[in-house]
Short mmCIF file of C-alpha atoms in Angstrom, two decimals:
data_model
loop_
_atom_site.label_atom_id
_atom_site.label_comp_id
_atom_site.label_asym_id
_atom_site.label_seq_id
_atom_site.Cartn_x
_atom_site.Cartn_y
_atom_site.Cartn_z
CA MET K 1 15.33 36.19 193.34
CA PRO K 2 12.32 37.98 191.72
CA ASP K 3 14.05 37.74 188.31
CA VAL K 4 14.48 33.99 188.74
CA ALA K 5 10.83 33.67 189.74
CA ARG K 6 9.69 35.52 186.60
CA ALA K 7 11.96 33.48 184.34
CA ALA K 8 10.78 30.21 185.85
CA GLY K 9 7.13 31.25 185.96
CA VAL K 10 6.81 30.63 189.70
CA SER K 11 6.42 32.71 192.83
CA VAL K 12 9.31 34.24 194.75
CA MET K 13 8.32 31.97 197.66
CA THR K 14 8.82 28.92 195.45
CA VAL K 15 12.31 30.11 194.55
CA SER K 16 13.06 30.61 198.23
CA TYR K 17 11.78 27.13 199.07
CA THR K 18 13.88 25.66 196.25
CA TYR K 19 17.03 26.79 198.05
CA ASN K 20 15.96 26.73 201.69
CA ARG K 21 13.27 24.01 201.86
CA PRO K 22 13.74 21.85 198.73
CA ASP K 23 11.59 19.10 200.25
CA ARG K 24 8.57 21.37 199.84
CA VAL K 25 9.06 21.84 196.06
CA ALA K 26 8.14 19.31 193.37
CA PRO K 27 11.19 17.92 191.56
CA ALA K 28 10.09 19.26 188.18
CA THR K 29 9.48 22.74 189.60
CA ARG K 30 12.79 22.69 191.45
CA GLU K 31 14.61 21.77 188.25
CA LYS K 32 12.88 24.61 186.38
CA VAL K 33 13.90 27.11 189.07
CA LEU K 34 17.51 25.94 189.12
CA GLN K 35 17.72 26.09 185.33
CA ALA K 36 16.38 29.66 185.30
CA ALA K 37 18.83 30.61 188.05
CA ALA K 38 21.74 29.16 186.09
CA GLU K 39 20.75 31.06 182.96
CA LEU K 40 20.58 34.31 184.96
CA GLY K 41 23.83 33.65 186.84
CA TYR K 42 22.05 33.54 190.21
CA ALA K 43 24.02 31.46 192.75
CA GLY K 44 21.35 31.33 195.43
CA PRO K 45 20.59 33.37 198.55
CA ASP K 46 23.49 34.69 200.61
CA ALA K 47 24.42 32.10 203.22
CA ALA K 48 25.00 34.67 205.96
CA ALA K 49 21.63 36.27 205.36
CA ARG K 50 19.93 32.88 205.27
CA ASN K 51 21.50 31.86 208.55
CA LEU K 52 20.57 35.18 210.12
CA ARG K 53 16.92 34.62 209.21
CA ARG K 54 17.07 31.10 210.63
CA GLY K 55 18.88 32.25 213.75
CA ARG K 56 21.74 29.87 212.92
CA THR K 57 25.34 30.37 211.91
CA GLY K 58 26.36 26.81 211.07
CA ASN K 59 29.36 27.01 213.41
CA LEU K 60 30.34 25.51 216.76
CA GLY K 61 32.63 27.55 218.99
CA VAL K 62 35.44 26.27 221.21
CA VAL K 63 36.24 28.65 224.08
CA LEU K 64 39.94 28.17 224.75
CA GLY K 65 41.48 29.65 227.89
CA GLU K 66 44.98 29.24 226.49
CA ARG K 67 47.16 30.97 223.94
CA LEU K 68 45.74 30.32 220.49
CA THR K 69 48.94 28.52 219.47
CA TYR K 70 48.25 25.96 222.23
CA ALA K 71 45.45 24.49 220.12
CA PHE K 72 47.98 23.57 217.42
CA ALA K 73 51.04 22.74 219.55
CA ASP K 74 49.69 20.60 222.39
CA PRO K 75 49.05 16.97 221.33
CA GLN K 76 46.01 16.57 223.55
CA ALA K 77 44.46 19.88 222.53
CA THR K 78 44.81 18.94 218.88
CA ALA K 79 43.29 15.51 219.55
CA PHE K 80 40.37 17.13 221.39
CA LEU K 81 39.74 19.57 218.55
CA ALA K 82 39.99 16.74 216.02
CA GLY K 83 37.14 14.96 217.81
CA ILE K 84 34.98 18.07 217.63
CA ALA K 85 35.93 18.59 213.98
CA GLU K 86 34.82 15.06 213.09
CA VAL K 87 31.30 15.79 214.31
CA CYS K 88 31.30 19.19 212.61
CA THR K 89 32.24 17.50 209.34
CA GLU K 90 29.46 14.95 209.73
CA HIS K 91 26.93 17.75 210.16
CA GLY K 92 28.35 20.26 207.70
CA LEU K 93 29.29 22.68 210.47
CA GLY K 94 32.22 25.04 210.82
CA LEU K 95 34.51 25.26 213.85
CA THR K 96 35.42 28.58 215.45
CA LEU K 97 38.18 28.98 218.07
CA ILE K 98 37.43 31.65 220.67
CA PRO K 99 40.57 32.37 222.73
CA VAL K 100 40.04 34.02 226.10
CA THR K 101 42.87 35.56 228.08
CA GLY K 102 41.61 35.94 231.64
CA SER K 103 42.77 39.56 231.47
CA GLY K 104 40.29 40.73 234.09
CA ASP K 105 38.43 43.16 231.84
CA ASP K 106 35.24 42.30 229.98
CA SER K 107 36.90 41.53 226.63
CA ASP K 108 36.58 37.76 227.12
CA GLU K 109 32.86 37.95 227.86
CA THR K 110 32.35 40.30 224.92
CA ARG K 111 34.15 37.89 222.61
CA VAL K 112 31.86 35.10 223.77
CA ARG K 113 28.67 37.15 223.51
CA GLU K 114 29.51 38.32 220.00
CA ALA K 115 30.71 34.95 218.70
CA ALA K 116 28.81 33.88 215.58
CA VAL K 117 28.28 30.30 216.72
CA ASP K 118 25.31 28.06 217.49
CA GLY K 119 26.83 26.46 220.58
CA PHE K 120 29.94 26.38 222.74
CA VAL K 121 32.46 23.83 223.95
CA VAL K 122 34.42 25.36 226.84
CA TRP K 123 37.94 24.01 227.42
CA THR K 124 38.52 23.42 231.13
CA THR K 125 38.70 26.65 233.09
CA VAL K 126 38.60 27.93 236.65
CA ASP K 127 35.70 28.08 239.07
CA GLU K 128 33.70 31.29 238.80
CA ASP K 129 35.21 32.21 235.44
CA PRO K 130 33.08 35.12 234.10
CA VAL K 131 33.25 33.50 230.67
CA LEU K 132 31.09 30.67 231.98
CA ALA K 133 28.40 33.15 232.99
CA ALA K 134 28.59 34.73 229.54
CA VAL K 135 28.22 31.33 227.89
CA ALA K 136 25.26 30.42 230.10
CA ALA K 137 23.60 33.79 229.46
CA SER K 138 23.91 33.36 225.69
CA ALA K 139 21.01 30.87 225.74
CA ARG K 140 22.98 28.73 223.30
CA PRO K 141 23.75 25.08 224.08
CA ALA K 142 27.11 24.62 225.78
CA VAL K 143 29.29 21.85 227.17
CA VAL K 144 32.26 22.29 229.52
CA HIS K 145 35.18 19.93 229.10
CA GLY K 146 37.02 18.96 232.28
CA GLY K 147 35.04 21.27 234.55
CA PRO K 148 33.83 23.11 236.42
CA GLN K 149 30.26 21.89 236.61
CA VAL K 150 27.88 24.74 235.80
CA GLU K 151 24.12 24.55 236.22
CA GLY K 152 22.44 24.41 232.84
CA LEU K 153 25.60 23.44 230.94
CA GLY K 154 26.77 19.97 229.96
CA LEU K 155 29.95 18.45 231.36
CA VAL K 156 32.34 15.95 229.80
CA THR K 157 35.16 14.69 232.02
CA ILE K 158 36.69 11.63 233.62
CA ASP K 159 37.05 10.98 237.35
CA ASN K 160 40.40 12.73 237.64
CA ARG K 161 40.72 12.08 241.36
CA ALA K 162 40.24 8.34 241.02
CA ALA K 163 42.63 8.19 238.06
CA ALA K 164 45.28 10.18 239.95
CA ALA K 165 44.99 7.89 242.96
CA ALA K 166 45.39 4.85 240.72
CA ILE K 167 48.42 6.12 238.79
CA GLY K 168 49.88 7.42 242.05
CA ALA K 169 49.66 3.96 243.60
CA VAL K 170 51.79 2.62 240.75
CA GLY K 171 54.25 5.51 240.69
CA LEU K 172 54.83 5.40 244.45
CA ARG K 173 55.86 1.75 244.64
CA GLY K 174 59.07 1.69 246.64
CA SER K 175 59.11 5.48 246.93
CA ARG K 176 59.87 7.44 250.08
CA ARG K 177 60.43 10.92 248.61
CA PRO K 178 57.91 11.60 245.83
CA ALA K 179 57.22 14.88 244.05
CA VAL K 180 54.57 16.21 241.68
CA LEU K 181 54.76 18.20 238.44
CA SER K 182 51.47 20.09 238.46
CA PHE K 183 49.35 22.03 236.01
CA PRO K 184 48.54 25.66 236.99
CA VAL K 185 46.34 26.13 240.04
CA ASP K 186 44.66 29.38 238.95
CA ARG K 187 44.43 31.88 236.08
CA ARG K 188 47.47 33.81 237.31
CA ARG K 189 49.58 30.86 236.16
CA GLU K 190 52.42 31.68 238.51
CA PRO K 191 55.08 28.95 238.72
CA ALA K 192 55.93 27.89 242.25
CA LEU K 193 57.51 25.13 244.29
CA VAL K 194 55.31 24.37 247.29
CA THR K 195 55.10 21.55 249.80
CA GLY K 196 51.92 19.64 250.52
CA PRO K 197 49.45 22.18 249.09
CA ASP K 198 45.75 21.94 249.84
CA PRO K 199 44.13 20.60 246.65
CA ALA K 200 40.93 22.46 247.47
CA ALA K 201 42.76 25.76 246.97
CA ALA K 202 43.25 25.07 243.24
CA ALA K 203 40.77 26.96 241.06
CA PHE K 204 41.18 24.64 238.06
CA PRO K 205 39.00 21.55 238.71
CA VAL K 206 41.34 19.23 236.79
CA THR K 207 44.36 20.37 238.82
CA ARG K 208 42.37 20.22 242.04
CA ASP K 209 41.10 16.69 241.46
CA ARG K 210 44.45 15.32 240.36
CA LEU K 211 46.22 16.82 243.37
CA ALA K 212 43.56 15.28 245.60
CA GLY K 213 44.08 11.90 243.96
CA TYR K 214 47.85 12.10 244.35
CA ARG K 215 47.34 13.01 248.00
CA ASP K 216 45.12 9.93 248.38
CA ALA K 217 47.87 7.77 246.89
CA VAL K 218 50.54 9.31 249.13
CA ALA K 219 48.43 8.59 252.21
CA ALA K 220 47.75 5.03 251.04
CA ALA K 221 51.51 4.52 250.67
CA GLY K 222 52.02 5.55 254.29
CA LEU K 223 53.70 8.83 253.40
CA ASP K 224 52.98 12.38 254.54
CA TRP K 225 51.48 14.68 251.90
CA ALA K 226 52.66 17.69 253.91
CA GLY K 227 56.23 16.81 252.96
CA VAL K 228 55.65 16.26 249.23
CA PRO K 229 57.14 18.95 246.92
CA VAL K 230 54.75 20.10 244.19
CA ALA K 231 56.21 22.07 241.29
CA VAL K 232 53.34 24.17 239.94
CA LEU K 233 53.95 25.10 236.31
CA ALA K 234 52.58 28.05 234.40
CA ARG K 235 51.69 25.89 231.42
CA ASN K 236 51.87 22.36 230.08
CA ASP K 237 55.34 23.18 228.76
CA PRO K 238 58.22 20.65 228.48
CA ALA K 239 60.98 23.25 228.90
CA GLU K 240 59.39 24.56 232.07
CA ALA K 241 58.97 20.99 233.34
CA ALA K 242 62.67 20.27 232.84
CA GLN K 243 63.57 23.38 234.81
CA ALA K 244 61.13 22.42 237.57
CA LEU K 245 62.65 18.95 237.83
CA ARG K 246 66.05 20.47 238.54
CA ARG K 247 64.55 22.51 241.40
CA LEU K 248 63.17 19.43 243.15
CA PRO K 249 65.12 17.92 246.06
CA THR K 250 68.01 15.81 244.82
CA ASP K 251 66.75 12.76 246.70
CA THR K 252 63.38 12.73 244.91
CA ASP K 253 62.70 9.12 243.91
CA ALA K 254 59.33 9.40 242.13
CA VAL K 255 57.72 12.08 239.96
CA LEU K 256 53.99 12.14 239.33
CA ALA K 257 53.37 14.40 236.33
CA MET K 258 49.93 15.67 235.33
CA GLY K 259 50.70 15.34 231.62
CA ASP K 260 52.80 13.17 229.34
CA GLU K 261 54.62 16.20 227.97
CA LEU K 262 55.78 17.05 231.50
CA ALA K 263 56.75 13.46 232.28
CA LEU K 264 58.68 13.05 229.04
CA ALA K 265 60.55 16.28 229.75
CA ALA K 266 61.49 14.89 233.17
CA LEU K 267 62.78 11.69 231.58
CA ARG K 268 64.93 13.68 229.17
CA ALA K 269 66.25 15.99 231.88
CA THR K 270 67.15 13.46 234.56
CA THR K 271 70.58 11.86 234.83
CA ARG K 272 69.33 9.19 237.23
CA LYS K 273 68.45 5.59 236.48
CA VAL K 274 64.77 5.10 235.63
CA PRO K 275 62.95 3.51 237.35
CA GLU K 276 65.51 2.23 239.87
CA GLU K 277 66.43 5.67 241.19
CA LEU K 278 63.56 7.72 239.79
CA ALA K 279 60.11 6.49 238.84
CA VAL K 280 58.07 8.71 236.51
CA THR K 281 54.39 8.69 235.57
CA GLY K 282 52.48 10.77 233.06
CA TRP K 283 48.92 11.35 231.91
CA ASP K 284 47.10 10.93 228.56
CA ASP K 285 49.00 8.04 226.89
CA THR K 286 50.16 9.96 223.85
CA PRO K 287 52.08 8.15 221.08
CA ALA K 288 55.29 9.68 222.45
CA ALA K 289 54.54 8.18 225.86
CA ALA K 290 54.25 4.71 224.37
CA GLY K 291 57.52 5.17 222.51
CA ALA K 292 59.31 6.18 225.71
CA GLY K 293 57.89 3.32 227.77
CA LEU K 294 56.13 5.82 230.05
CA THR K 295 53.68 4.58 232.67
CA THR K 296 50.66 6.82 232.32
CA VAL K 297 46.91 7.32 232.50
CA GLY K 298 45.29 6.45 229.21
CA GLN K 299 42.35 8.53 228.07
CA SER K 300 41.10 9.67 224.68
CA LEU K 301 40.79 13.42 224.32
CA GLN K 302 39.59 12.83 220.78
CA ASP K 303 36.67 10.74 222.06
CA GLN K 304 35.93 13.41 224.65
CA GLY K 305 35.94 16.14 222.00
CA ARG K 306 33.63 14.04 219.88
CA ARG K 307 31.29 13.56 222.83
CA CYS K 308 31.19 17.31 223.55
CA ALA K 309 30.19 18.07 219.97
CA ARG K 310 27.62 15.29 219.83
CA LEU K 311 25.92 16.65 222.91
CA LEU K 312 25.71 20.07 221.24
CA VAL K 313 24.21 18.82 217.97
CA GLY K 314 21.83 16.40 219.68
CA ASP K 315 23.46 13.15 218.56
CA PRO K 316 23.65 10.16 220.92
CA PRO K 317 26.85 10.95 222.84
CA GLY K 318 28.07 7.38 223.17
CA ALA K 319 29.86 5.84 226.15
CA GLU K 320 30.96 7.89 229.14
CA PRO K 321 34.62 8.98 229.04
CA SER K 322 36.92 6.35 230.51
CA TRP K 323 40.50 6.04 231.71
CA VAL K 324 42.97 3.24 232.38
CA VAL K 325 46.39 2.96 234.01
CA VAL K 326 48.96 1.87 231.42
CA GLU K 327 52.01 0.38 233.14
CA ARG K 328 55.29 0.45 231.26
CA SER K 329 58.99 0.63 232.11
CA THR K 330 59.28 3.97 233.96
CA THR K 331 57.82 2.62 237.22
CA ARG K 332 58.98 -0.08 239.58
#
């Protein structure tokens, strides 16, 4: 930089402003500095060093409590990340994925603390996750998607309980023996087949609220939640969902699935007439759901990802996340 300053006949500060604060340099002077830099083969100050001085990295981080491959394999995760990426592109920002494992040691918190990002979007996690404390303690802006609500952090979510009650009301028409295909209830991710579980015991807010909404729908249909089988899955995995369907009682006549991938797996695995013998509902309204005629909850994870990122960069976030019941041919 001093060599450029000498060649251009200006101060080192003027060269610095030319690259870092061009609005503070006269056009003619800026052109003279850039010409001298080109002649000397100087490409400008190192971006990492510049960001360090500014206290910025130019990156947003997404804290993902799933296997890293989940971000590329799950349709809704990819849609969510696409929404964040759109805002990053608009603002010239990078996007960093920060996978956390829930291993119980402090490696997750360390990964968050050491992340070279200017703010965090946290994919839905469990209550009291230590990662949330690490994010809050970082003093960087952060938004949690799906919950839990954390003081000082933003939250982007829909009313999962109300949506579950609404889709449940549709799925339970004419049903006497319903069942649920559920997301994990805690970070242990242990698959299980339980009957009438207490929704409040689920550590994942999304799972908890959807179970509560399904319970509301079961009660409204005049059925007993205590007798409803709930297949808790380790992950949002179609193969696991197909196996879980086969473990349900043979007289099950309705399946309420917490995700379209699970519902579509149930449709592929069943040998019964749909919806006459088995009604099936999903969640998310993916393109595959529309193609299969699946009744589902429509929501836009891409819009929600976009909203998370806008909150971080200070843009107007737009409308609150919404949902709608989309009735098709898999319900009565």
